[in-house]
mmCIF file with all atom_site columns, C-alpha atoms in Angstrom:
data_model
loop_
_atom_site.group_PDB
_atom_site.id
_atom_site.type_symbol
_atom_site.label_atom_id
_atom_site.label_alt_id
_atom_site.label_comp_id
_atom_site.label_asym_id
_atom_site.label_entity_id
_atom_site.label_seq_id
_atom_site.pdbx_PDB_ins_code
_atom_site.Cartn_x
_atom_site.Cartn_y
_atom_site.Cartn_z
_atom_site.occupancy
_atom_site.B_iso_or_equiv
_atom_site.pdbx_formal_charge
_atom_site.auth_seq_id
_atom_site.auth_comp_id
_atom_site.auth_asym_id
_atom_site.auth_atom_id
_atom_site.pdbx_PDB_model_num
ATOM 1   C CA . MET A 1 1   ? 8.298   -2.348  25.881 1.00 0.00 ? 1   MET A CA 1
ATOM 2   C CA . ILE A 1 2   ? 6.868   -5.894  25.526 1.00 0.00 ? 2   ILE A CA 1
ATOM 3   C CA . GLU A 1 3   ? 7.789   -9.083  27.524 1.00 0.00 ? 3   GLU A CA 1
ATOM 4   C CA . MET A 1 4   ? 5.813   -12.061 27.191 1.00 0.00 ? 4   MET A CA 1
ATOM 5   C CA . THR A 1 5   ? 6.596   -15.331 28.976 1.00 0.00 ? 5   THR A CA 1
ATOM 6   C CA . THR A 1 6   ? 4.922   -18.654 28.285 1.00 0.00 ? 6   THR A CA 1
ATOM 7   C CA . ILE A 1 7   ? 1.869   -17.165 27.088 1.00 0.00 ? 7   ILE A CA 1
ATOM 8   C CA . GLU A 1 8   ? -0.847  -19.771 26.285 1.00 0.00 ? 8   GLU A CA 1
ATOM 9   C CA . LYS A 1 9   ? -4.455  -19.423 25.016 1.00 0.00 ? 9   LYS A CA 1
ATOM 10  C CA . VAL A 1 10  ? -6.848  -22.207 24.992 1.00 0.00 ? 10  VAL A CA 1
ATOM 11  C CA . PHE A 1 11  ? -10.330 -22.255 23.538 1.00 0.00 ? 11  PHE A CA 1
ATOM 12  C CA . ARG A 1 12  ? -12.666 -24.801 24.955 1.00 0.00 ? 12  ARG A CA 1
ATOM 13  C CA . THR A 1 13  ? -16.085 -26.130 24.053 1.00 0.00 ? 13  THR A CA 1
ATOM 14  C CA . GLU A 1 14  ? -18.164 -28.830 25.740 1.00 0.00 ? 14  GLU A CA 1
ATOM 15  C CA . THR A 1 15  ? -16.243 -31.465 23.696 1.00 0.00 ? 15  THR A CA 1
ATOM 16  C CA . VAL A 1 16  ? -13.018 -29.903 22.174 1.00 0.00 ? 16  VAL A CA 1
ATOM 17  C CA . GLU A 1 17  ? -10.071 -28.043 23.673 1.00 0.00 ? 17  GLU A CA 1
ATOM 18  C CA . THR A 1 18  ? -7.983  -26.227 21.247 1.00 0.00 ? 18  THR A CA 1
ATOM 19  C CA . LYS A 1 19  ? -4.616  -24.648 22.163 1.00 0.00 ? 19  LYS A CA 1
ATOM 20  C CA . ALA A 1 20  ? -4.152  -21.546 20.009 1.00 0.00 ? 20  ALA A CA 1
ATOM 21  C CA . LEU A 1 21  ? -0.998  -20.466 21.766 1.00 0.00 ? 21  LEU A CA 1
ATOM 22  C CA . ALA A 1 22  ? 1.380   -22.869 23.216 1.00 0.00 ? 22  ALA A CA 1
ATOM 23  C CA . GLY A 1 23  ? 4.014   -21.249 25.470 1.00 0.00 ? 23  GLY A CA 1
ATOM 24  C CA . VAL A 1 24  ? 4.839   -18.157 23.447 1.00 0.00 ? 24  VAL A CA 1
ATOM 25  C CA . ASP A 1 25  ? 7.954   -16.036 24.789 1.00 0.00 ? 25  ASP A CA 1
ATOM 26  C CA . LEU A 1 26  ? 8.342   -12.614 23.094 1.00 0.00 ? 26  LEU A CA 1
ATOM 27  C CA . THR A 1 27  ? 10.242  -9.402  23.711 1.00 0.00 ? 27  THR A CA 1
ATOM 28  C CA . ILE A 1 28  ? 9.893   -6.311  21.577 1.00 0.00 ? 28  ILE A CA 1
ATOM 29  C CA . LYS A 1 29  ? 11.743  -3.099  22.165 1.00 0.00 ? 29  LYS A CA 1
ATOM 30  C CA . GLN A 1 30  ? 10.421  0.451   21.918 1.00 0.00 ? 30  GLN A CA 1
ATOM 31  C CA . GLY A 1 31  ? 10.590  1.607   18.472 1.00 0.00 ? 31  GLY A CA 1
ATOM 32  C CA . GLU A 1 32  ? 10.831  -1.856  16.688 1.00 0.00 ? 32  GLU A CA 1
ATOM 33  C CA . PHE A 1 33  ? 9.060   -2.889  13.465 1.00 0.00 ? 33  PHE A CA 1
ATOM 34  C CA . VAL A 1 34  ? 8.171   -6.601  13.836 1.00 0.00 ? 34  VAL A CA 1
ATOM 35  C CA . ALA A 1 35  ? 6.329   -8.689  11.424 1.00 0.00 ? 35  ALA A CA 1
ATOM 36  C CA . ILE A 1 36  ? 4.583   -11.959 12.443 1.00 0.00 ? 36  ILE A CA 1
ATOM 37  C CA . MET A 1 37  ? 4.265   -14.623 9.795  1.00 0.00 ? 37  MET A CA 1
ATOM 38  C CA . GLY A 1 38  ? 2.757   -18.075 9.466  1.00 0.00 ? 38  GLY A CA 1
ATOM 39  C CA . PRO A 1 39  ? 0.105   -20.153 7.988  1.00 0.00 ? 39  PRO A CA 1
ATOM 40  C CA . SER A 1 40  ? -3.634  -19.724 8.644  1.00 0.00 ? 40  SER A CA 1
ATOM 41  C CA . GLY A 1 41  ? -4.484  -21.001 12.016 1.00 0.00 ? 41  GLY A CA 1
ATOM 42  C CA . CYS A 1 42  ? -1.132  -20.838 13.530 1.00 0.00 ? 42  CYS A CA 1
ATOM 43  C CA . GLY A 1 43  ? -2.040  -18.297 16.165 1.00 0.00 ? 43  GLY A CA 1
ATOM 44  C CA . LYS A 1 44  ? -0.867  -14.891 14.697 1.00 0.00 ? 44  LYS A CA 1
ATOM 45  C CA . SER A 1 45  ? -4.134  -13.146 15.186 1.00 0.00 ? 45  SER A CA 1
ATOM 46  C CA . THR A 1 46  ? -4.725  -14.551 18.571 1.00 0.00 ? 46  THR A CA 1
ATOM 47  C CA . LEU A 1 47  ? -1.386  -13.313 19.625 1.00 0.00 ? 47  LEU A CA 1
ATOM 48  C CA . LEU A 1 48  ? -2.202  -9.880  18.244 1.00 0.00 ? 48  LEU A CA 1
ATOM 49  C CA . GLY A 1 49  ? -5.386  -9.797  20.275 1.00 0.00 ? 49  GLY A CA 1
ATOM 50  C CA . ILE A 1 50  ? -3.691  -10.511 23.344 1.00 0.00 ? 50  ILE A CA 1
ATOM 51  C CA . LEU A 1 51  ? -0.833  -7.945  22.562 1.00 0.00 ? 51  LEU A CA 1
ATOM 52  C CA . GLY A 1 52  ? -3.463  -5.297  21.983 1.00 0.00 ? 52  GLY A CA 1
ATOM 53  C CA . LEU A 1 53  ? -5.386  -6.297  25.181 1.00 0.00 ? 53  LEU A CA 1
ATOM 54  C CA . ILE A 1 54  ? -8.539  -7.284  23.275 1.00 0.00 ? 54  ILE A CA 1
ATOM 55  C CA . ASP A 1 55  ? -8.227  -10.816 24.490 1.00 0.00 ? 55  ASP A CA 1
ATOM 56  C CA . LYS A 1 56  ? -6.619  -12.424 27.572 1.00 0.00 ? 56  LYS A CA 1
ATOM 57  C CA . ALA A 1 57  ? -4.139  -15.186 27.705 1.00 0.00 ? 57  ALA A CA 1
ATOM 58  C CA . THR A 1 58  ? -5.253  -18.403 29.522 1.00 0.00 ? 58  THR A CA 1
ATOM 59  C CA . ARG A 1 59  ? -1.826  -18.676 31.214 1.00 0.00 ? 59  ARG A CA 1
ATOM 60  C CA . GLY A 1 60  ? 1.489   -16.711 31.182 1.00 0.00 ? 60  GLY A CA 1
ATOM 61  C CA . SER A 1 61  ? 2.826   -13.272 31.808 1.00 0.00 ? 61  SER A CA 1
ATOM 62  C CA . TYR A 1 62  ? 2.504   -10.153 29.647 1.00 0.00 ? 62  TYR A CA 1
ATOM 63  C CA . ARG A 1 63  ? 4.335   -7.034  30.668 1.00 0.00 ? 63  ARG A CA 1
ATOM 64  C CA . PHE A 1 64  ? 3.640   -3.895  28.771 1.00 0.00 ? 64  PHE A CA 1
ATOM 65  C CA . GLU A 1 65  ? 5.774   -0.770  29.290 1.00 0.00 ? 65  GLU A CA 1
ATOM 66  C CA . GLY A 1 66  ? 6.721   -2.395  32.443 1.00 0.00 ? 66  GLY A CA 1
ATOM 67  C CA . GLU A 1 67  ? 3.334   -3.292  33.874 1.00 0.00 ? 67  GLU A CA 1
ATOM 68  C CA . GLU A 1 68  ? 1.819   -6.792  34.139 1.00 0.00 ? 68  GLU A CA 1
ATOM 69  C CA . VAL A 1 69  ? -1.370  -6.670  32.151 1.00 0.00 ? 69  VAL A CA 1
ATOM 70  C CA . ALA A 1 70  ? -2.176  -10.388 31.653 1.00 0.00 ? 70  ALA A CA 1
ATOM 71  C CA . THR A 1 71  ? -4.525  -10.131 34.720 1.00 0.00 ? 71  THR A CA 1
ATOM 72  C CA . LEU A 1 72  ? -5.799  -6.581  34.472 1.00 0.00 ? 72  LEU A CA 1
ATOM 73  C CA . PRO A 1 73  ? -9.565  -6.145  35.116 1.00 0.00 ? 73  PRO A CA 1
ATOM 74  C CA . GLU A 1 74  ? -11.297 -5.406  31.785 1.00 0.00 ? 74  GLU A CA 1
ATOM 75  C CA . ARG A 1 75  ? -12.061 -1.846  32.903 1.00 0.00 ? 75  ARG A CA 1
ATOM 76  C CA . LEU A 1 76  ? -8.280  -1.068  33.250 1.00 0.00 ? 76  LEU A CA 1
ATOM 77  C CA . ALA A 1 77  ? -7.287  -3.114  30.253 1.00 0.00 ? 77  ALA A CA 1
ATOM 78  C CA . ALA A 1 78  ? -9.736  -0.925  28.142 1.00 0.00 ? 78  ALA A CA 1
ATOM 79  C CA . ARG A 1 79  ? -8.212  2.159   29.438 1.00 0.00 ? 79  ARG A CA 1
ATOM 80  C CA . ARG A 1 80  ? -4.702  1.092   28.605 1.00 0.00 ? 80  ARG A CA 1
ATOM 81  C CA . ARG A 1 81  ? -5.934  0.054   25.166 1.00 0.00 ? 81  ARG A CA 1
ATOM 82  C CA . ARG A 1 82  ? -7.581  3.145   24.473 1.00 0.00 ? 82  ARG A CA 1
ATOM 83  C CA . GLU A 1 83  ? -4.632  5.452   25.690 1.00 0.00 ? 83  GLU A CA 1
ATOM 84  C CA . ARG A 1 84  ? -1.610  3.452   24.493 1.00 0.00 ? 84  ARG A CA 1
ATOM 85  C CA . ILE A 1 85  ? -2.542  1.106   21.620 1.00 0.00 ? 85  ILE A CA 1
ATOM 86  C CA . GLY A 1 86  ? -3.736  1.847   18.112 1.00 0.00 ? 86  GLY A CA 1
ATOM 87  C CA . PHE A 1 87  ? -5.120  -0.751  15.658 1.00 0.00 ? 87  PHE A CA 1
ATOM 88  C CA . VAL A 1 88  ? -5.081  -1.128  11.855 1.00 0.00 ? 88  VAL A CA 1
ATOM 89  C CA . PHE A 1 89  ? -7.195  -4.008  10.510 1.00 0.00 ? 89  PHE A CA 1
ATOM 90  C CA . GLN A 1 90  ? -7.544  -5.552  7.053  1.00 0.00 ? 90  GLN A CA 1
ATOM 91  C CA . GLN A 1 91  ? -11.182 -4.612  7.120  1.00 0.00 ? 91  GLN A CA 1
ATOM 92  C CA . PHE A 1 92  ? -11.068 -0.897  7.510  1.00 0.00 ? 92  PHE A CA 1
ATOM 93  C CA . ASN A 1 93  ? -13.811 -0.664  10.137 1.00 0.00 ? 93  ASN A CA 1
ATOM 94  C CA . LEU A 1 94  ? -15.026 2.651   9.255  1.00 0.00 ? 94  LEU A CA 1
ATOM 95  C CA . VAL A 1 95  ? -18.443 3.871   10.032 1.00 0.00 ? 95  VAL A CA 1
ATOM 96  C CA . ASP A 1 96  ? -20.194 4.517   6.804  1.00 0.00 ? 96  ASP A CA 1
ATOM 97  C CA . GLU A 1 97  ? -22.505 7.094   8.214  1.00 0.00 ? 97  GLU A CA 1
ATOM 98  C CA . LEU A 1 98  ? -19.796 9.255   9.545  1.00 0.00 ? 98  LEU A CA 1
ATOM 99  C CA . THR A 1 99  ? -17.186 11.480  7.590  1.00 0.00 ? 99  THR A CA 1
ATOM 100 C CA . VAL A 1 100 ? -13.435 10.685  7.671  1.00 0.00 ? 100 VAL A CA 1
ATOM 101 C CA . ALA A 1 101 ? -12.913 13.155  10.485 1.00 0.00 ? 101 ALA A CA 1
ATOM 102 C CA . GLU A 1 102 ? -15.747 11.967  12.419 1.00 0.00 ? 102 GLU A CA 1
ATOM 103 C CA . ASN A 1 103 ? -14.464 8.342   12.113 1.00 0.00 ? 103 ASN A CA 1
ATOM 104 C CA . VAL A 1 104 ? -11.011 9.489   13.363 1.00 0.00 ? 104 VAL A CA 1
ATOM 105 C CA . ALA A 1 105 ? -12.597 11.434  16.204 1.00 0.00 ? 105 ALA A CA 1
ATOM 106 C CA . LEU A 1 106 ? -14.085 8.046   17.575 1.00 0.00 ? 106 LEU A CA 1
ATOM 107 C CA . ALA A 1 107 ? -10.569 7.140   18.848 1.00 0.00 ? 107 ALA A CA 1
ATOM 108 C CA . LEU A 1 108 ? -10.705 10.395  21.139 1.00 0.00 ? 108 LEU A CA 1
ATOM 109 C CA . ARG A 1 109 ? -14.229 9.746   22.430 1.00 0.00 ? 109 ARG A CA 1
ATOM 110 C CA . TYR A 1 110 ? -13.375 8.917   25.965 1.00 0.00 ? 110 TYR A CA 1
ATOM 111 C CA . ARG A 1 111 ? -10.423 11.374  26.192 1.00 0.00 ? 111 ARG A CA 1
ATOM 112 C CA . SER A 1 112 ? -10.647 14.221  28.385 1.00 0.00 ? 112 SER A CA 1
ATOM 113 C CA . MET A 1 113 ? -9.657  17.254  26.264 1.00 0.00 ? 113 MET A CA 1
ATOM 114 C CA . SER A 1 114 ? -10.911 20.536  24.883 1.00 0.00 ? 114 SER A CA 1
ATOM 115 C CA . ALA A 1 115 ? -12.760 20.851  21.463 1.00 0.00 ? 115 ALA A CA 1
ATOM 116 C CA . GLY A 1 116 ? -9.980  22.777  20.214 1.00 0.00 ? 116 GLY A CA 1
ATOM 117 C CA . GLU A 1 117 ? -7.335  20.198  21.126 1.00 0.00 ? 117 GLU A CA 1
ATOM 118 C CA . ARG A 1 118 ? -9.538  17.376  19.694 1.00 0.00 ? 118 ARG A CA 1
ATOM 119 C CA . LYS A 1 119 ? -9.731  19.285  16.426 1.00 0.00 ? 119 LYS A CA 1
ATOM 120 C CA . ARG A 1 120 ? -6.219  19.952  16.281 1.00 0.00 ? 120 ARG A CA 1
ATOM 121 C CA . ARG A 1 121 ? -5.336  16.248  16.857 1.00 0.00 ? 121 ARG A CA 1
ATOM 122 C CA . ILE A 1 122 ? -7.755  15.113  14.122 1.00 0.00 ? 122 ILE A CA 1
ATOM 123 C CA . GLU A 1 123 ? -6.291  17.642  11.591 1.00 0.00 ? 123 GLU A CA 1
ATOM 124 C CA . GLU A 1 124 ? -2.719  16.647  12.381 1.00 0.00 ? 124 GLU A CA 1
ATOM 125 C CA . ALA A 1 125 ? -3.435  12.781  12.223 1.00 0.00 ? 125 ALA A CA 1
ATOM 126 C CA . LEU A 1 126 ? -5.231  13.370  8.637  1.00 0.00 ? 126 LEU A CA 1
ATOM 127 C CA . ASP A 1 127 ? -2.330  15.454  7.462  1.00 0.00 ? 127 ASP A CA 1
ATOM 128 C CA . ARG A 1 128 ? 0.033   13.012  8.700  1.00 0.00 ? 128 ARG A CA 1
ATOM 129 C CA . VAL A 1 129 ? -1.457  10.281  6.506  1.00 0.00 ? 129 VAL A CA 1
ATOM 130 C CA . ALA A 1 130 ? -1.943  12.801  3.693  1.00 0.00 ? 130 ALA A CA 1
ATOM 131 C CA . ILE A 1 131 ? -5.766  12.521  3.582  1.00 0.00 ? 131 ILE A CA 1
ATOM 132 C CA . GLY A 1 132 ? -6.648  16.011  5.155  1.00 0.00 ? 132 GLY A CA 1
ATOM 133 C CA . HIS A 1 133 ? -8.387  17.124  1.998  1.00 0.00 ? 133 HIS A CA 1
ATOM 134 C CA . ARG A 1 134 ? -10.883 14.287  2.389  1.00 0.00 ? 134 ARG A CA 1
ATOM 135 C CA . ALA A 1 135 ? -11.751 15.092  5.965  1.00 0.00 ? 135 ALA A CA 1
ATOM 136 C CA . ARG A 1 136 ? -15.517 15.744  5.082  1.00 0.00 ? 136 ARG A CA 1
ATOM 137 C CA . HIS A 1 137 ? -16.036 12.859  2.790  1.00 0.00 ? 137 HIS A CA 1
ATOM 138 C CA . PHE A 1 138 ? -17.657 9.559   3.664  1.00 0.00 ? 138 PHE A CA 1
ATOM 139 C CA . PRO A 1 139 ? -15.964 6.151   3.392  1.00 0.00 ? 139 PRO A CA 1
ATOM 140 C CA . ALA A 1 140 ? -17.951 5.217   0.414  1.00 0.00 ? 140 ALA A CA 1
ATOM 141 C CA . GLN A 1 141 ? -16.514 8.159   -1.571 1.00 0.00 ? 141 GLN A CA 1
ATOM 142 C CA . LEU A 1 142 ? -12.908 7.124   -1.000 1.00 0.00 ? 142 LEU A CA 1
ATOM 143 C CA . SER A 1 143 ? -10.721 4.579   -2.707 1.00 0.00 ? 143 SER A CA 1
ATOM 144 C CA . GLY A 1 144 ? -9.555  1.427   -0.602 1.00 0.00 ? 144 GLY A CA 1
ATOM 145 C CA . GLY A 1 145 ? -6.183  3.052   -0.091 1.00 0.00 ? 145 GLY A CA 1
ATOM 146 C CA . GLN A 1 146 ? -7.767  6.242   1.157  1.00 0.00 ? 146 GLN A CA 1
ATOM 147 C CA . GLN A 1 147 ? -9.980  4.241   3.489  1.00 0.00 ? 147 GLN A CA 1
ATOM 148 C CA . GLN A 1 148 ? -7.049  2.474   4.897  1.00 0.00 ? 148 GLN A CA 1
ATOM 149 C CA . ARG A 1 149 ? -5.213  5.837   5.392  1.00 0.00 ? 149 ARG A CA 1
ATOM 150 C CA . ALA A 1 150 ? -8.268  7.094   7.282  1.00 0.00 ? 150 ALA A CA 1
ATOM 151 C CA . ALA A 1 151 ? -8.158  3.833   9.375  1.00 0.00 ? 151 ALA A CA 1
ATOM 152 C CA . ILE A 1 152 ? -4.582  4.569   10.184 1.00 0.00 ? 152 ILE A CA 1
ATOM 153 C CA . ALA A 1 153 ? -5.405  8.125   11.087 1.00 0.00 ? 153 ALA A CA 1
ATOM 154 C CA . ARG A 1 154 ? -7.905  6.761   13.524 1.00 0.00 ? 154 ARG A CA 1
ATOM 155 C CA . ALA A 1 155 ? -5.314  4.421   14.916 1.00 0.00 ? 155 ALA A CA 1
ATOM 156 C CA . VAL A 1 156 ? -2.535  7.119   15.547 1.00 0.00 ? 156 VAL A CA 1
ATOM 157 C CA . VAL A 1 157 ? -4.637  10.215  16.570 1.00 0.00 ? 157 VAL A CA 1
ATOM 158 C CA . GLY A 1 158 ? -4.371  9.331   20.287 1.00 0.00 ? 158 GLY A CA 1
ATOM 159 C CA . GLY A 1 159 ? -0.676  8.978   20.140 1.00 0.00 ? 159 GLY A CA 1
ATOM 160 C CA . PRO A 1 160 ? -0.393  5.443   20.847 1.00 0.00 ? 160 PRO A CA 1
ATOM 161 C CA . ALA A 1 161 ? 2.902   3.967   22.074 1.00 0.00 ? 161 ALA A CA 1
ATOM 162 C CA . LEU A 1 162 ? 2.099   0.650   20.087 1.00 0.00 ? 162 LEU A CA 1
ATOM 163 C CA . LEU A 1 163 ? 0.571   0.237   16.624 1.00 0.00 ? 163 LEU A CA 1
ATOM 164 C CA . LEU A 1 164 ? -0.755  -3.186  15.708 1.00 0.00 ? 164 LEU A CA 1
ATOM 165 C CA . ALA A 1 165 ? -1.690  -3.844  12.130 1.00 0.00 ? 165 ALA A CA 1
ATOM 166 C CA . ASP A 1 166 ? -3.630  -7.177  11.041 1.00 0.00 ? 166 ASP A CA 1
ATOM 167 C CA . GLU A 1 167 ? -3.054  -7.820  7.286  1.00 0.00 ? 167 GLU A CA 1
ATOM 168 C CA . PRO A 1 168 ? -3.229  -4.006  6.718  1.00 0.00 ? 168 PRO A CA 1
ATOM 169 C CA . THR A 1 169 ? -2.908  -4.406  2.906  1.00 0.00 ? 169 THR A CA 1
ATOM 170 C CA . GLY A 1 170 ? -5.084  -7.621  2.577  1.00 0.00 ? 170 GLY A CA 1
ATOM 171 C CA . ASN A 1 171 ? -8.049  -5.760  0.817  1.00 0.00 ? 171 ASN A CA 1
ATOM 172 C CA . LEU A 1 172 ? -5.958  -3.368  -1.325 1.00 0.00 ? 172 LEU A CA 1
ATOM 173 C CA . ASP A 1 173 ? -4.264  -3.600  -4.791 1.00 0.00 ? 173 ASP A CA 1
ATOM 174 C CA . SER A 1 174 ? -0.470  -3.799  -5.257 1.00 0.00 ? 174 SER A CA 1
ATOM 175 C CA . ASN A 1 175 ? 0.027   0.033   -5.702 1.00 0.00 ? 175 ASN A CA 1
ATOM 176 C CA . ASN A 1 176 ? -2.288  0.989   -2.889 1.00 0.00 ? 176 ASN A CA 1
ATOM 177 C CA . GLY A 1 177 ? -0.655  -1.788  -0.659 1.00 0.00 ? 177 GLY A CA 1
ATOM 178 C CA . ARG A 1 178 ? 2.810   -0.264  -1.334 1.00 0.00 ? 178 ARG A CA 1
ATOM 179 C CA . GLU A 1 179 ? 1.575   3.027   -0.209 1.00 0.00 ? 179 GLU A CA 1
ATOM 180 C CA . VAL A 1 180 ? 0.154   1.733   2.853  1.00 0.00 ? 180 VAL A CA 1
ATOM 181 C CA . MET A 1 181 ? 3.494   -0.093  3.799  1.00 0.00 ? 181 MET A CA 1
ATOM 182 C CA . ARG A 1 182 ? 5.398   3.066   2.991  1.00 0.00 ? 182 ARG A CA 1
ATOM 183 C CA . LEU A 1 183 ? 3.109   4.984   5.392  1.00 0.00 ? 183 LEU A CA 1
ATOM 184 C CA . LEU A 1 184 ? 3.464   2.429   8.199  1.00 0.00 ? 184 LEU A CA 1
ATOM 185 C CA . SER A 1 185 ? 7.352   2.414   7.613  1.00 0.00 ? 185 SER A CA 1
ATOM 186 C CA . GLU A 1 186 ? 7.250   6.269   7.909  1.00 0.00 ? 186 GLU A CA 1
ATOM 187 C CA . LEU A 1 187 ? 5.277   5.999   11.221 1.00 0.00 ? 187 LEU A CA 1
ATOM 188 C CA . ASN A 1 188 ? 7.678   3.572   12.652 1.00 0.00 ? 188 ASN A CA 1
ATOM 189 C CA . ALA A 1 189 ? 10.703  5.802   11.616 1.00 0.00 ? 189 ALA A CA 1
ATOM 190 C CA . GLN A 1 190 ? 9.013   8.640   13.484 1.00 0.00 ? 190 GLN A CA 1
ATOM 191 C CA . GLY A 1 191 ? 9.015   6.635   16.788 1.00 0.00 ? 191 GLY A CA 1
ATOM 192 C CA . SER A 1 192 ? 5.830   4.317   16.592 1.00 0.00 ? 192 SER A CA 1
ATOM 193 C CA . THR A 1 193 ? 6.491   0.692   17.747 1.00 0.00 ? 193 THR A CA 1
ATOM 194 C CA . LEU A 1 194 ? 4.897   -1.550  15.067 1.00 0.00 ? 194 LEU A CA 1
ATOM 195 C CA . ILE A 1 195 ? 3.859   -5.112  15.017 1.00 0.00 ? 195 ILE A CA 1
ATOM 196 C CA . MET A 1 196 ? 2.220   -6.368  11.859 1.00 0.00 ? 196 MET A CA 1
ATOM 197 C CA . VAL A 1 197 ? 0.712   -9.705  10.938 1.00 0.00 ? 197 VAL A CA 1
ATOM 198 C CA . THR A 1 198 ? 1.141   -10.536 7.298  1.00 0.00 ? 198 THR A CA 1
ATOM 199 C CA . HIS A 1 199 ? 1.247   -13.165 4.763  1.00 0.00 ? 199 HIS A CA 1
ATOM 200 C CA . ALA A 1 200 ? 3.413   -11.410 2.358  1.00 0.00 ? 200 ALA A CA 1
ATOM 201 C CA . GLN A 1 201 ? 7.225   -11.923 2.519  1.00 0.00 ? 201 GLN A CA 1
ATOM 202 C CA . PHE A 1 202 ? 8.046   -8.618  0.800  1.00 0.00 ? 202 PHE A CA 1
ATOM 203 C CA . GLN A 1 203 ? 6.065   -6.778  3.470  1.00 0.00 ? 203 GLN A CA 1
ATOM 204 C CA . ALA A 1 204 ? 7.778   -8.626  6.188  1.00 0.00 ? 204 ALA A CA 1
ATOM 205 C CA . ASP A 1 205 ? 10.978  -7.847  4.746  1.00 0.00 ? 205 ASP A CA 1
ATOM 206 C CA . GLN A 1 206 ? 10.463  -4.164  5.351  1.00 0.00 ? 206 GLN A CA 1
ATOM 207 C CA . ALA A 1 207 ? 10.348  -4.810  9.178  1.00 0.00 ? 207 ALA A CA 1
ATOM 208 C CA . HIS A 1 208 ? 13.367  -5.010  11.703 1.00 0.00 ? 208 HIS A CA 1
ATOM 209 C CA . ARG A 1 209 ? 12.437  -8.435  12.681 1.00 0.00 ? 209 ARG A CA 1
ATOM 210 C CA . CYS A 1 210 ? 10.489  -11.339 11.335 1.00 0.00 ? 210 CYS A CA 1
ATOM 211 C CA . ILE A 1 211 ? 8.854   -13.815 13.758 1.00 0.00 ? 211 ILE A CA 1
ATOM 212 C CA . HIS A 1 212 ? 7.631   -17.092 12.359 1.00 0.00 ? 212 HIS A CA 1
ATOM 213 C CA . MET A 1 213 ? 4.779   -19.094 13.975 1.00 0.00 ? 213 MET A CA 1
ATOM 214 C CA . LEU A 1 214 ? 3.576   -22.659 13.622 1.00 0.00 ? 214 LEU A CA 1
ATOM 215 C CA . ASP A 1 215 ? 0.923   -24.519 15.652 1.00 0.00 ? 215 ASP A CA 1
ATOM 216 C CA . GLY A 1 216 ? 0.868   -21.760 18.211 1.00 0.00 ? 216 GLY A CA 1
ATOM 217 C CA . ARG A 1 217 ? 4.405   -21.575 18.758 1.00 0.00 ? 217 ARG A CA 1
ATOM 218 C CA . VAL A 1 218 ? 7.280   -19.151 17.779 1.00 0.00 ? 218 VAL A CA 1
ATOM 219 C CA . ILE A 1 219 ? 9.655   -21.313 15.668 1.00 0.00 ? 219 ILE A CA 1
ATOM 220 C CA . GLY A 1 220 ? 11.712  -18.479 14.320 1.00 0.00 ? 220 GLY A CA 1
ATOM 221 C CA . ASP A 1 221 ? 12.869  -14.931 15.025 1.00 0.00 ? 221 ASP A CA 1
ATOM 222 C CA . SER A 1 222 ? 15.185  -13.388 12.510 1.00 0.00 ? 222 SER A CA 1
ATOM 223 C CA . THR A 1 223 ? 16.699  -9.888  12.012 1.00 0.00 ? 223 THR A CA 1
ATOM 224 C CA . ASN A 1 224 ? 16.091  -8.274  8.493  1.00 0.00 ? 224 ASN A CA 1
ATOM 225 C CA . GLN A 1 225 ? 18.414  -6.265  6.328  1.00 0.00 ? 225 GLN A CA 1
ATOM 226 C CA . ARG A 1 226 ? 15.879  -3.513  5.604  1.00 0.00 ? 226 ARG A CA 1
ATOM 227 C CA . PRO A 1 227 ? 15.866  -2.178  2.112  1.00 0.00 ? 227 PRO A CA 1
ATOM 228 C CA . GLU A 1 228 ? 16.931  1.481   1.289  1.00 0.00 ? 228 GLU A CA 1
ATOM 229 C CA . ALA A 1 229 ? 13.532  2.515   0.264  1.00 0.00 ? 229 ALA A CA 1
ATOM 230 C CA . ALA A 1 230 ? 10.298  0.656   1.200  1.00 0.00 ? 230 ALA A CA 1
#
């Protein structure tokens, strides 16, 4: 699904040049669950942004589902992002003035589909994360764990091929964090390719693979023995 070759990302100001990624090579297969770990500032989130077509590499090749996307014009990159990639963030990024169902509907805004199909997809996504009973509530009426479930529903409602999660339990207590991890593992088991940035080793242990980064480089790529129950 994903083939990255010598990906570099350089940030420049008038006086300073910072290399956030320095020759990253990465291959991820359809259906894998991959965790990315490393200290703050090592390039994890920068890599995730490039994987999600939110940002562009300065140099290198990125093939997504067989297509070279590193040099796509922004209009085409935005279309691939909307249609094929879902995002789950540490900050839930829900719109306070919209209900849960309306927040999930935002991911379908630019899709060509009937009102009935849109409604069916929203209901299915909410049921998939066990929060359908909160569809008409507003984010402020939900617990942190419920807000993250709503955010995950928004990420999966369009049926993305790739799900990207950036510290998805960072704002949750341990119980809600475990529930969100269980949900993400279930989504992966149902066929979603999942790439997650995390600082927590016990979360990384639930992935198929763990990629370690330091100073903008991949310094380790190991296969995990996944636990019986995550």
